[in-house]
JSON list of C-alpha atoms in Angstrom, two decimals:
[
{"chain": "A", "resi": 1, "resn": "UNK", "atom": "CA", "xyz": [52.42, -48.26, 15.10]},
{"chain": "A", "resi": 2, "resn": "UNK", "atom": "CA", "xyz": [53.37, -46.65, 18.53]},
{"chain": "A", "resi": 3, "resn": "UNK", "atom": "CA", "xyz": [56.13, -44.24, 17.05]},
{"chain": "A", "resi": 4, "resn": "UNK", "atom": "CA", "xyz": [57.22, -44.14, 13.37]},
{"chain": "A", "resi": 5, "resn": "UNK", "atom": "CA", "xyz": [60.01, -42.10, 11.17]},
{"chain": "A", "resi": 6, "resn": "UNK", "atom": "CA", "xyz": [61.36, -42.39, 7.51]},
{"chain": "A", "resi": 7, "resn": "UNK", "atom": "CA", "xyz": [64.13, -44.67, 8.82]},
{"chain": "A", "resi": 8, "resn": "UNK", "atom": "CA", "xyz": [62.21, -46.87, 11.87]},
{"chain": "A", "resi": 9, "resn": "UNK", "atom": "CA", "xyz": [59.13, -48.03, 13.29]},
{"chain": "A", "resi": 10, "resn": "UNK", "atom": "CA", "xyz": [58.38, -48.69, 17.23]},
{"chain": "A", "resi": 11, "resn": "UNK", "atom": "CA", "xyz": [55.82, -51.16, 17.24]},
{"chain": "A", "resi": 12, "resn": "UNK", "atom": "CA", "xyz": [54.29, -52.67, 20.88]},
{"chain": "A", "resi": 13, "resn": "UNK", "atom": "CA", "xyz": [55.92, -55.97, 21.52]},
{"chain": "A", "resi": 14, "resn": "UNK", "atom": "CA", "xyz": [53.89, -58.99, 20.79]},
{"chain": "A", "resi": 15, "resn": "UNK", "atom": "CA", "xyz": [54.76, -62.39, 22.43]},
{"chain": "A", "resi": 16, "resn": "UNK", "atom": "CA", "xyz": [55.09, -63.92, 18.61]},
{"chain": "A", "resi": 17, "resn": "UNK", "atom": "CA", "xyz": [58.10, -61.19, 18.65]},
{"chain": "A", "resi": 18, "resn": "UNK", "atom": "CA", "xyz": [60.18, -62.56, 21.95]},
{"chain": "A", "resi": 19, "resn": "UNK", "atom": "CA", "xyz": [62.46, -65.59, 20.23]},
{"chain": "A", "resi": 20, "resn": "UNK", "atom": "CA", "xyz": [63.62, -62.09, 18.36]},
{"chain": "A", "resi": 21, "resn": "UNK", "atom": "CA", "xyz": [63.93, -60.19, 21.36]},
{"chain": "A", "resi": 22, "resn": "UNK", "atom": "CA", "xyz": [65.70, -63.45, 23.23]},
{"chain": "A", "resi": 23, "resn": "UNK", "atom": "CA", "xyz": [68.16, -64.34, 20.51]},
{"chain": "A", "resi": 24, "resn": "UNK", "atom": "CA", "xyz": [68.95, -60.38, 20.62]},
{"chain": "A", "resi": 25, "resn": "UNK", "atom": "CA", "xyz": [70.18, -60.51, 23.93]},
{"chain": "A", "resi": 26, "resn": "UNK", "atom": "CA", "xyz": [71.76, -63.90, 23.85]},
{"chain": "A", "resi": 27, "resn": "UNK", "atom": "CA", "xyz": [74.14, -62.81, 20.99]},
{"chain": "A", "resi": 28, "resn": "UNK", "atom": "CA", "xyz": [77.22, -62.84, 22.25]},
{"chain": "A", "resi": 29, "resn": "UNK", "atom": "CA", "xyz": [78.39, -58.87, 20.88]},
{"chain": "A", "resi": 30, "resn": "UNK", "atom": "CA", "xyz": [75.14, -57.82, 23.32]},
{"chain": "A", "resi": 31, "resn": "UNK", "atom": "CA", "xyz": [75.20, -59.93, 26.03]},
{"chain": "A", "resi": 32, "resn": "UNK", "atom": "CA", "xyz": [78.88, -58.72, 27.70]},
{"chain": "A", "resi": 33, "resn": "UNK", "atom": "CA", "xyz": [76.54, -55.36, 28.29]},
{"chain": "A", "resi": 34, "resn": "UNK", "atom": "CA", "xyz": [73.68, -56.16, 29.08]},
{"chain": "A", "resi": 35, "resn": "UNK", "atom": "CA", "xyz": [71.86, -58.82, 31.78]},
{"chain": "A", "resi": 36, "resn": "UNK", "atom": "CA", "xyz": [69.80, -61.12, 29.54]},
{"chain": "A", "resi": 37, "resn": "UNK", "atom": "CA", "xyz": [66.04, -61.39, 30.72]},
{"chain": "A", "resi": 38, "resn": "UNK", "atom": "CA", "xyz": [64.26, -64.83, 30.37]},
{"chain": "A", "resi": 39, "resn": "UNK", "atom": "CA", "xyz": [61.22, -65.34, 27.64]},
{"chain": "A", "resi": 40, "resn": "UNK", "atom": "CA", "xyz": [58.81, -65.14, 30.81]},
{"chain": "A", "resi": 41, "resn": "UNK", "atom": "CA", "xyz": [60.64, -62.02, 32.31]},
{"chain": "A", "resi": 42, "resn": "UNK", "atom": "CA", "xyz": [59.87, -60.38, 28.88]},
{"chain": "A", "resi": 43, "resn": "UNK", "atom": "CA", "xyz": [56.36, -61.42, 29.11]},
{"chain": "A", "resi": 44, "resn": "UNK", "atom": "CA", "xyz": [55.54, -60.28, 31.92]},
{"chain": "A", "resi": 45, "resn": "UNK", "atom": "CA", "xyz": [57.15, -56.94, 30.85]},
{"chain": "A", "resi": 46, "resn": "UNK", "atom": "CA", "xyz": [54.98, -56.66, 27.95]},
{"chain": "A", "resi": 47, "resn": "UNK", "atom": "CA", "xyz": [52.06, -57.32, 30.67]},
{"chain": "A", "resi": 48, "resn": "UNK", "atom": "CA", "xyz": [52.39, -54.54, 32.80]},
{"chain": "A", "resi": 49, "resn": "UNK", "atom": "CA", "xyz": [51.60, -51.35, 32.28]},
{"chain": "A", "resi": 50, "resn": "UNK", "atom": "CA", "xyz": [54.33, -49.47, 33.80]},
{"chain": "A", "resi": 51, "resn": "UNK", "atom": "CA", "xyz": [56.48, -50.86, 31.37]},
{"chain": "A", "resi": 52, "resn": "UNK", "atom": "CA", "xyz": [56.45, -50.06, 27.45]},
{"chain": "A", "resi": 53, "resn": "UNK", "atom": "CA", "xyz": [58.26, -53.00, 25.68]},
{"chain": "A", "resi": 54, "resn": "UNK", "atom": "CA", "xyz": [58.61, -51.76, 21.81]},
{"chain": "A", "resi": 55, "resn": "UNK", "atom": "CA", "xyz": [60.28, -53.10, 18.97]},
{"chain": "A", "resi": 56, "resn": "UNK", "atom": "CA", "xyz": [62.51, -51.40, 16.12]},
{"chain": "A", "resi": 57, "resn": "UNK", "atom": "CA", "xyz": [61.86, -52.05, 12.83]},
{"chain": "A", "resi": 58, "resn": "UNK", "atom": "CA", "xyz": [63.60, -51.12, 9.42]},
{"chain": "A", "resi": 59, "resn": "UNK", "atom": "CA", "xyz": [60.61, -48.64, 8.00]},
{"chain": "A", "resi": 60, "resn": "UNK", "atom": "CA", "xyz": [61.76, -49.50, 4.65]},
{"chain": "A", "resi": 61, "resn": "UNK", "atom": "CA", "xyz": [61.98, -53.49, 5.29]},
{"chain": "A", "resi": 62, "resn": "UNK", "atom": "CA", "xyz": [59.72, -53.81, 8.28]},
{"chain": "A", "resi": 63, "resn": "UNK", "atom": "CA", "xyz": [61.59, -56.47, 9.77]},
{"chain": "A", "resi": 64, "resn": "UNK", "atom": "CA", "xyz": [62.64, -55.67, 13.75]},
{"chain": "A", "resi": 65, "resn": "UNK", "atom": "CA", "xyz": [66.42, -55.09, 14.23]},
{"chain": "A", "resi": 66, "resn": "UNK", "atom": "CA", "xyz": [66.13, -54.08, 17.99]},
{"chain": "A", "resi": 67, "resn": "UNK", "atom": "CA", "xyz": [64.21, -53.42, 20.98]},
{"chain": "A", "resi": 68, "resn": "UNK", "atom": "CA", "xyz": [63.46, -51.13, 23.66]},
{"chain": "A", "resi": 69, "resn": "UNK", "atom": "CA", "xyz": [62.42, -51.08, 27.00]},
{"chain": "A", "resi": 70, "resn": "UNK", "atom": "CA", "xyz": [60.77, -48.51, 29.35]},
{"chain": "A", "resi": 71, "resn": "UNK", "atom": "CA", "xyz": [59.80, -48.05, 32.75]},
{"chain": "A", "resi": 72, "resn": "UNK", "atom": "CA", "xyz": [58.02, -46.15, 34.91]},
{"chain": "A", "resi": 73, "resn": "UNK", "atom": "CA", "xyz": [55.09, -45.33, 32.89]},
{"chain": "A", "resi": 74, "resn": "UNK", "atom": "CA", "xyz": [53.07, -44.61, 36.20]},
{"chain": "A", "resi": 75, "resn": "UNK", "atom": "CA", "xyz": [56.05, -43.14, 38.00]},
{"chain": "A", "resi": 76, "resn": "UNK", "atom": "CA", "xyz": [53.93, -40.33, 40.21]},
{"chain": "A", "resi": 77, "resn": "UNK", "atom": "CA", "xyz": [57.59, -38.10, 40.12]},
{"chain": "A", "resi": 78, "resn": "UNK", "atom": "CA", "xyz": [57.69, -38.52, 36.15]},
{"chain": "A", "resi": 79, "resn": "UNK", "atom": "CA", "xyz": [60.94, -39.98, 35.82]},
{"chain": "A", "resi": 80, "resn": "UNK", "atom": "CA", "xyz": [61.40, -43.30, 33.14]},
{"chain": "A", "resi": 81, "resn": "UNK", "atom": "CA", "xyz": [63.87, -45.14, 33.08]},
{"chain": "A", "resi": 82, "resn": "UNK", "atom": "CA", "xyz": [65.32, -46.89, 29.67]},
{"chain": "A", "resi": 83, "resn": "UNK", "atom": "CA", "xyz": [65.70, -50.36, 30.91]},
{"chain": "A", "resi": 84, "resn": "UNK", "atom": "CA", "xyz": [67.42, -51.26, 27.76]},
{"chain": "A", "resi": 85, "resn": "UNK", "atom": "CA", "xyz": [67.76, -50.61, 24.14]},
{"chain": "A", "resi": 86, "resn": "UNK", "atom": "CA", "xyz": [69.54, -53.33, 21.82]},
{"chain": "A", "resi": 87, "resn": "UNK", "atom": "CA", "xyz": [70.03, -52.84, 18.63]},
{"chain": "A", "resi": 88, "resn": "UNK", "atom": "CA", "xyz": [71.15, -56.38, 16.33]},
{"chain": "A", "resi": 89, "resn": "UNK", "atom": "CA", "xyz": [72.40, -54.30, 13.25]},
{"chain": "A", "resi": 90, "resn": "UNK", "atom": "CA", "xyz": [74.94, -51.74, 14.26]},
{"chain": "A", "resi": 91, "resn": "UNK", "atom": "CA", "xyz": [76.65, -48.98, 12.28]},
{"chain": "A", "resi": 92, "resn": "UNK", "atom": "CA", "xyz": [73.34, -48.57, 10.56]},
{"chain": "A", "resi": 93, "resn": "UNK", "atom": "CA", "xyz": [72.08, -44.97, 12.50]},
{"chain": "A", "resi": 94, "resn": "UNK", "atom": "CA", "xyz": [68.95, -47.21, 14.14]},
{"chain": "A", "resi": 95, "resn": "UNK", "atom": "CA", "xyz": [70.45, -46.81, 17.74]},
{"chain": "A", "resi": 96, "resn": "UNK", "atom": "CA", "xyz": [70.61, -42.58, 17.02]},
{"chain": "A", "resi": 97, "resn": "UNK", "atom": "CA", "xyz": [67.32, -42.61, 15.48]},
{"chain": "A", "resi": 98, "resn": "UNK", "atom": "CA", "xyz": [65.74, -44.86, 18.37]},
{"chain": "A", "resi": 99, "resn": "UNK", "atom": "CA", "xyz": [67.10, -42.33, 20.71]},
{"chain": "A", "resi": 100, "resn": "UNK", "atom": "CA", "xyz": [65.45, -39.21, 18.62]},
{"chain": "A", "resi": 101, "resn": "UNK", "atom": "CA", "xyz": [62.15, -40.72, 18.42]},
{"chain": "A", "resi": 102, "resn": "UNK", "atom": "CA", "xyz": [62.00, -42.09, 22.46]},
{"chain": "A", "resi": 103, "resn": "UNK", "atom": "CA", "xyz": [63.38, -38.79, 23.97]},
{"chain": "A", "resi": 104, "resn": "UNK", "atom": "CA", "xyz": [60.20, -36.86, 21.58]},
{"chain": "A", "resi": 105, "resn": "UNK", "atom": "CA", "xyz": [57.98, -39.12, 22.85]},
{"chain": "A", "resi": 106, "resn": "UNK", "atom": "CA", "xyz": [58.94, -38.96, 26.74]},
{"chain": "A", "resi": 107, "resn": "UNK", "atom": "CA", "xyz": [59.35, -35.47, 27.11]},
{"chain": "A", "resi": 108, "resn": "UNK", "atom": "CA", "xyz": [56.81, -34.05, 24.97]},
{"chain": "A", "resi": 109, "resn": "UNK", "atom": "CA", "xyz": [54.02, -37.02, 24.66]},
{"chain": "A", "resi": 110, "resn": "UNK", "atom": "CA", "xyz": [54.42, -38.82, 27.71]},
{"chain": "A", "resi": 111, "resn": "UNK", "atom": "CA", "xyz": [55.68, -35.31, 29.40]},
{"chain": "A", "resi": 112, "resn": "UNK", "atom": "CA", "xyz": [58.45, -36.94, 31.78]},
{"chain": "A", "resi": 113, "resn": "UNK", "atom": "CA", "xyz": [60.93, -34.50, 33.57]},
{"chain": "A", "resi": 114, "resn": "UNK", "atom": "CA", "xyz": [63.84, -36.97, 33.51]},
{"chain": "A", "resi": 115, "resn": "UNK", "atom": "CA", "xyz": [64.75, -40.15, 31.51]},
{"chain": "A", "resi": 116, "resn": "UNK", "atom": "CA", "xyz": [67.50, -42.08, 32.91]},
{"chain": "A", "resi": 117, "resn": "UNK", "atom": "CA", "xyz": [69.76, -45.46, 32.39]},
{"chain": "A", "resi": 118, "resn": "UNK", "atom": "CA", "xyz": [72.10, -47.17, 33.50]},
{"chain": "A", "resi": 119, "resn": "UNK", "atom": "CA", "xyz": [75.26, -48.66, 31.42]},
{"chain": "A", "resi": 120, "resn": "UNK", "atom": "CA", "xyz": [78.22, -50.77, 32.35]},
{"chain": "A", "resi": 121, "resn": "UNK", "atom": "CA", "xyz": [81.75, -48.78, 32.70]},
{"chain": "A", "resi": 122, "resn": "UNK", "atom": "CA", "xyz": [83.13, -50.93, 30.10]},
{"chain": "A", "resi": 123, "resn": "UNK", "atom": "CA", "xyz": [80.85, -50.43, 27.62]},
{"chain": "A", "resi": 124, "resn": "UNK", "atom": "CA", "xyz": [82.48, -47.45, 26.14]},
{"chain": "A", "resi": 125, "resn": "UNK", "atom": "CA", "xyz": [80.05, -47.69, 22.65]},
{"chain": "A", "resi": 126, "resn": "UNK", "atom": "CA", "xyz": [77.03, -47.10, 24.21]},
{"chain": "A", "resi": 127, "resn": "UNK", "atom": "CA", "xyz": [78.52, -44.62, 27.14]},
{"chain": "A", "resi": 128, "resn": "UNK", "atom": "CA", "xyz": [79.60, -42.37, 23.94]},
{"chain": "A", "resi": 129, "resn": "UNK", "atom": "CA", "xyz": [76.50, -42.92, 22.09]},
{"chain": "A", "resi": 130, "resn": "UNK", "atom": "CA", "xyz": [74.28, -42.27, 25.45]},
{"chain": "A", "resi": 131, "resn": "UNK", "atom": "CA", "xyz": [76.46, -38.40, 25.80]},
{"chain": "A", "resi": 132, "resn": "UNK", "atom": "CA", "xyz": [76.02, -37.68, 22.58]},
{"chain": "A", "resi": 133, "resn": "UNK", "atom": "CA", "xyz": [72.23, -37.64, 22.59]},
{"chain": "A", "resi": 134, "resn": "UNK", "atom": "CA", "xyz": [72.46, -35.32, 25.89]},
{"chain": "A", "resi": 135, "resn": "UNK", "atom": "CA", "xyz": [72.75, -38.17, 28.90]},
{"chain": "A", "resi": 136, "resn": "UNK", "atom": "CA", "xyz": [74.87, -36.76, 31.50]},
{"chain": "A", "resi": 137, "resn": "UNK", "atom": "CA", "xyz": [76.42, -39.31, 34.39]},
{"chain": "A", "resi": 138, "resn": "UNK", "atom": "CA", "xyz": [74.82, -38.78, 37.66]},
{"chain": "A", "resi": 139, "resn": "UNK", "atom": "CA", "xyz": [77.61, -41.03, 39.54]},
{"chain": "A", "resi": 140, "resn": "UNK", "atom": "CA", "xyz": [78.64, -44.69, 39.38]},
{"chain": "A", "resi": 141, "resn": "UNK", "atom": "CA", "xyz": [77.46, -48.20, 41.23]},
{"chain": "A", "resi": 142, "resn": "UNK", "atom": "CA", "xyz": [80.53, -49.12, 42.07]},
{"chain": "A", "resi": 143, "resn": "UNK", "atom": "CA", "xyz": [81.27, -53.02, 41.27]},
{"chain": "A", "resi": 144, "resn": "UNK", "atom": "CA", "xyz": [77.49, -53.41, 42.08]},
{"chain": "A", "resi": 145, "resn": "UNK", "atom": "CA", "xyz": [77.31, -56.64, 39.48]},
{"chain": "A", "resi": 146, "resn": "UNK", "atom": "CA", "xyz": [78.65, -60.24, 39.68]},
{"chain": "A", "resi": 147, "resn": "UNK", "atom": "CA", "xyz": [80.07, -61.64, 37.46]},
{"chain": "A", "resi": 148, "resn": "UNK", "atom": "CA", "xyz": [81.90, -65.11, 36.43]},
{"chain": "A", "resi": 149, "resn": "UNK", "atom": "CA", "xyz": [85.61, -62.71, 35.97]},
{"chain": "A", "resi": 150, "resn": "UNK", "atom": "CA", "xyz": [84.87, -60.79, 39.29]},
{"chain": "A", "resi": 151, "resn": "UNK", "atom": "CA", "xyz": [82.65, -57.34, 39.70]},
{"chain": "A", "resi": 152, "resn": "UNK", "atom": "CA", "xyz": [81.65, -54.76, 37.23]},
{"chain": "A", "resi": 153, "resn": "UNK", "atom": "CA", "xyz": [80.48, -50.82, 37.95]},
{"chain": "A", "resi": 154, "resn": "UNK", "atom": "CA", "xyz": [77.70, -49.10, 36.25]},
{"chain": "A", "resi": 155, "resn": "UNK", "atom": "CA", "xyz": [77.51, -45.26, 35.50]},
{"chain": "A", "resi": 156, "resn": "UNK", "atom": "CA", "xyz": [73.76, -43.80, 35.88]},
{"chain": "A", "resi": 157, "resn": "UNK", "atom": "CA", "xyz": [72.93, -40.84, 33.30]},
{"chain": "A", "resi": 158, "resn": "UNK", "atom": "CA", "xyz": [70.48, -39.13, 33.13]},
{"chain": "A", "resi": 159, "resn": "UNK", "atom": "CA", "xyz": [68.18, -36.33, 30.86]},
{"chain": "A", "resi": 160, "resn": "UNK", "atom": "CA", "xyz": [66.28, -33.75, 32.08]},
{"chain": "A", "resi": 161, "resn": "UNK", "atom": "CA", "xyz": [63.24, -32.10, 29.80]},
{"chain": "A", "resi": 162, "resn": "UNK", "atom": "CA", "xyz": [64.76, -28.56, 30.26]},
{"chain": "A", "resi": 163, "resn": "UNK", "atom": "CA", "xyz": [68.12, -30.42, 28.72]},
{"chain": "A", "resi": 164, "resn": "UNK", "atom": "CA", "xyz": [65.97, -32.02, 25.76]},
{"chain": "A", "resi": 165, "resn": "UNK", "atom": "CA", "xyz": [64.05, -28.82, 24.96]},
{"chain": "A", "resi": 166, "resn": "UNK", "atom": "CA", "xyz": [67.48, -27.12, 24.79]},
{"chain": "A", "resi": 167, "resn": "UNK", "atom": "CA", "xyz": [68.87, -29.53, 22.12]},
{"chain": "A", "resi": 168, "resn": "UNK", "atom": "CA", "xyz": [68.58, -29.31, 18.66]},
{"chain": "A", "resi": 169, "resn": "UNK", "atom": "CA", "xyz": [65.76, -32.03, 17.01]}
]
């Protein structure tokens, strides 16, 4: 077990675990926000060692209801970046709890200065969810993405150490 609390587990990401992790993304409440990876994109993720692929799992259950992914494990500057984090079963607290045990483990295992995403302007559940645990929006890409319907923006946030060491855990 990578990371572990009375309500999930973060496990390393096996490739028995990526028809989870595909139909994840592929469902069509998640895939409006996010841009779906293929099965060998994933793999390769779990392959590389800049990147920390995880998966969430009910503690009580142990069956996965999410994922996470993180990179810049060898980042000289110290910054990671949370690629994504998709969580199946919503309303549940797993996405708040995901975020408690990741920020721990960057800024005080790992010992990153910043952690920072990216999230599309429209996806006003996560933006709110992403403030909440301290991100603050560094600017916006401006209709950097393509899409079938036209162009969409993304806001960049971003969390320094000092800012997570001021919080309460």
């Amino acid at each position: 077990m990578f990371l572990k609390s009375d309500i999930l587990s973060l496990r390393k990401t096996e490739l028995r675990d990526l028809g989870f992790v595909c139909s994840l993304e592929s469902n069509e409440e998640n895939a409006k926000f996010i841009i779906p990876w293929s099965k060998e994109k994933h793999e390769k993720a779990i392959e590389n060692t800049d990147i920390l692929h995880l998966i969430v799992e009910d503690s009580q259950w142990n069956h996965p209801v999410g994922y996470i992914i993180i990179a810049g494990l060898e980042n000289p500057n110290l910054n990671l970046e949370l690629v994504r984090i998709t969580i199946g079963e919503k309303g549940k607290g797993y996405g708040k709890e995901s975020f408690r045990l990741i920020k721990n483990w960057v800024f005080t295992k790992h010992n990153a200065n910043r952690l920072w995403l990216d999230v599309k302007v429209n996806n006003m559940r996560a933006f709110h969810l992403y403030k909440k645990q301290g991100f603050v929006v560094e600017g916006t890409l401006r209709e950097c993405l393509k899409n079938e319907k036209g162009f969409e923006s993304l806001h960049i946030m971003s969390i320094l150490k000092s800012e997570f060491e001021n919080q309460d855990h």
